[in-house]
Short mmCIF file of C-alpha atoms in Angstrom, two decimals:
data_model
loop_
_atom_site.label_atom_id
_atom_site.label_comp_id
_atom_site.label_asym_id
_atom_site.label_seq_id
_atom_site.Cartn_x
_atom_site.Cartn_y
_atom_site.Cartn_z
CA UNK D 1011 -199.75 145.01 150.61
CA UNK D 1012 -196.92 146.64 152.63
CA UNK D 1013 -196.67 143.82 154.96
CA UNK D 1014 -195.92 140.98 152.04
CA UNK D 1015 -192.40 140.00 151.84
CA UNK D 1016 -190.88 139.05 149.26
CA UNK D 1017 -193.55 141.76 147.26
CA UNK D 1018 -195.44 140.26 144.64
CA UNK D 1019 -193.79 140.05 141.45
CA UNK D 1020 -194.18 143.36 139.37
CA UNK D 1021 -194.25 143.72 135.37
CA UNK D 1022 -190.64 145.13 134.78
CA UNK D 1023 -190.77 148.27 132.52
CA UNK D 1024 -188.86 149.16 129.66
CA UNK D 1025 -185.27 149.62 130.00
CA UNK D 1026 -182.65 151.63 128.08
CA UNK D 1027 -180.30 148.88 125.65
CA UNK D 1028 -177.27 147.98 127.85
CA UNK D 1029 -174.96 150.10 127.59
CA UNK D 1030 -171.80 149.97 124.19
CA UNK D 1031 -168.33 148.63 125.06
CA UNK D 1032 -166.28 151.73 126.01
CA UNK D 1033 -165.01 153.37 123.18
CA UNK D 1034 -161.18 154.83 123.59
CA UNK D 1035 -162.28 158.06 121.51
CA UNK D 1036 -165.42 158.83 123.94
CA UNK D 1037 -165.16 161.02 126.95
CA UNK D 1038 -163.85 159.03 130.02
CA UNK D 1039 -164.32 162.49 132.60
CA UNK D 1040 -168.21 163.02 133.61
CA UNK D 1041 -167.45 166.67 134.22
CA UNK D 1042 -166.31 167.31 130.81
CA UNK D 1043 -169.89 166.17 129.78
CA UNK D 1044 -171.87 168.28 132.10
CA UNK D 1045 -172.10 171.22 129.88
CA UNK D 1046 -173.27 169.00 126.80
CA UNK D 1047 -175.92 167.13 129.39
CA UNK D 1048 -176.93 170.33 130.83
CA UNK D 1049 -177.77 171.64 127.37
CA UNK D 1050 -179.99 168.32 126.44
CA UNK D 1051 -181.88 168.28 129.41
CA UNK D 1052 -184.27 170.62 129.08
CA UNK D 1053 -184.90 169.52 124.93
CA UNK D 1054 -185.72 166.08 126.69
CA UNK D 1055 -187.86 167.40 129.53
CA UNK D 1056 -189.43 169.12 126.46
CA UNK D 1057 -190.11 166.56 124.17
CA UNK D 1058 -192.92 164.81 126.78
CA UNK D 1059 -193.96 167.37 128.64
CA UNK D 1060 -193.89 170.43 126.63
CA UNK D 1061 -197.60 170.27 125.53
CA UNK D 1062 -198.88 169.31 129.11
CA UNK D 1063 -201.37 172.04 130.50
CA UNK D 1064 -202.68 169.87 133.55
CA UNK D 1065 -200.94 167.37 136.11
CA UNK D 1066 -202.64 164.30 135.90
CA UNK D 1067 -201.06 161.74 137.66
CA UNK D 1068 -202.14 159.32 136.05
CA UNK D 1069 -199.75 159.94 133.25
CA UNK D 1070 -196.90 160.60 135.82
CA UNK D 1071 -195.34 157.06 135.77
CA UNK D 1072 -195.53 157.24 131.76
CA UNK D 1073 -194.09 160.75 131.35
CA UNK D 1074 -191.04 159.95 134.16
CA UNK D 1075 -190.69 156.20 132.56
CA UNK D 1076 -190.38 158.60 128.94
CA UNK D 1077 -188.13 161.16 130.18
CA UNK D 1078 -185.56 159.19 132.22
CA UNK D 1079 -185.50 156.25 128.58
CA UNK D 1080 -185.05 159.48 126.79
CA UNK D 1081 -182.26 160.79 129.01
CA UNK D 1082 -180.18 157.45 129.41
CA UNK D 1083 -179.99 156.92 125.17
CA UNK D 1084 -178.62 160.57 124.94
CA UNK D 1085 -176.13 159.65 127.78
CA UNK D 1086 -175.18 156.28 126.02
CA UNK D 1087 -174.62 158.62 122.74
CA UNK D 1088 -172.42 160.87 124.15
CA UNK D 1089 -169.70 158.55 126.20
CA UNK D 1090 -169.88 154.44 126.76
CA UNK D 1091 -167.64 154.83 129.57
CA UNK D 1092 -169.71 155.08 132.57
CA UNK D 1093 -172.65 153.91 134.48
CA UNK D 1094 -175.50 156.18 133.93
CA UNK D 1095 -178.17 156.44 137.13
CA UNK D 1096 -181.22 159.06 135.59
CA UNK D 1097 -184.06 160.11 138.79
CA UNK D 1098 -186.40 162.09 137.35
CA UNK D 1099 -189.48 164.21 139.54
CA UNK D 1100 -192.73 165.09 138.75
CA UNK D 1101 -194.94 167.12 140.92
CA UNK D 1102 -197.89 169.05 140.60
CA UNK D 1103 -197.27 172.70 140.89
CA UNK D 1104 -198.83 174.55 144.24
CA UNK D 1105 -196.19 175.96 145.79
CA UNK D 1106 -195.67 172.92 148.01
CA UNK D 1107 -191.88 172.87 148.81
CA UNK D 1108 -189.34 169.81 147.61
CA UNK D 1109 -185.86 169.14 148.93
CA UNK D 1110 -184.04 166.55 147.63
CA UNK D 1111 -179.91 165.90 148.62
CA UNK D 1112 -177.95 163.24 147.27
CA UNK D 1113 -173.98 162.04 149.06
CA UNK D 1114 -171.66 160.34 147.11
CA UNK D 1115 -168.22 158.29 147.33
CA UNK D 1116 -166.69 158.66 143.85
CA UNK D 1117 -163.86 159.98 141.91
CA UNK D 1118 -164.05 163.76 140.96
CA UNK D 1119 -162.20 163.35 137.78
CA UNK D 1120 -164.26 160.58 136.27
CA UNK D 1121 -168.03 160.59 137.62
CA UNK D 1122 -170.00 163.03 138.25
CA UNK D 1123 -173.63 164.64 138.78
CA UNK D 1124 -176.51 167.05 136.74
CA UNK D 1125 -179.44 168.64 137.91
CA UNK D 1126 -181.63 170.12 135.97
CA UNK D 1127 -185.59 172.18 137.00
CA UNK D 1128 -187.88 172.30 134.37
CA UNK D 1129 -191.69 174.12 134.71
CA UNK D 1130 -194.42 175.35 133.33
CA UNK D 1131 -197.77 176.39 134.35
CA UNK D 1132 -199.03 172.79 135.68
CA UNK D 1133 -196.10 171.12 137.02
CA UNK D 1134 -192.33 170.88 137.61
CA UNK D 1135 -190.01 168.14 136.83
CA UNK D 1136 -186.56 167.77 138.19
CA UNK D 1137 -184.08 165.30 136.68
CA UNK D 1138 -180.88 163.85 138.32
CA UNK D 1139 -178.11 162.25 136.28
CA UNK D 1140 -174.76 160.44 137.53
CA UNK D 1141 -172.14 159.29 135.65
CA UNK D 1142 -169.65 156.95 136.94
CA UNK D 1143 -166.75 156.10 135.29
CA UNK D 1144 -165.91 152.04 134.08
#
């Protein structure tokens, strides 16, 4: 219930390995990586949703729990040196409208942000990354 506090303790799902010890030959400036990020995304978004014809939401939690492990080992791949946040969306598609906005208080030259709108027939998905330099 809303009105418990603390809330009842909650199974813990899955979570992506911690992340490797920085590595001096790995990218250290988020922006550099946007392009290779931006490319990956959609392969990703792909991968668990590509043969989906129907929102069902009970397979919502599962597919955004699939995406956002997906996202965070590519991220890990590519550069050790920064904390990774993933936010990924999935919403039936009628033509209801979704705004989203996100502020930050970083450094330009080492973190940064993606965005990335993927859809098909049934549904969209929308996936956030941030990178922030260590």
């Amino acid at each position: 219930a809303l009105d418990q506090w603390p809330p009842p303790t909650l199974a813990v799902p899955k979570r992506a390995a911690a992340a490797p010890m920085p590595k001096e030959d790995e990218e250290t400036a988020f922006p550099k990586l946007k392009e290779e990020i931006t490319l990956q995304l959609p392969q990703l978004i792909e991968r668990v949703l590509g043969k989906v014809t129907e929102y069902h939401a009970k397979h919502v939690e599962e597919w955004n729990e699939s995406i956002g492990q997906a996202v965070l080992e590519k991220l890990q791949e590519a550069s050790g040196n920064f904390k990774y946040i993933v936010n990924t969306s999935i919403m039936e598609k009628k033509g209801a409208g979704f705004h989203t906005s996100s502020s930050t208080l970083w450094d330009p030259e080492s973190d940064g942000a993606v965005s990335y709108r993927w859809e098909n027939k049934a549904l969209v998905c929308i996936v956030q990354v941030w990178g922030i330099g260590i």
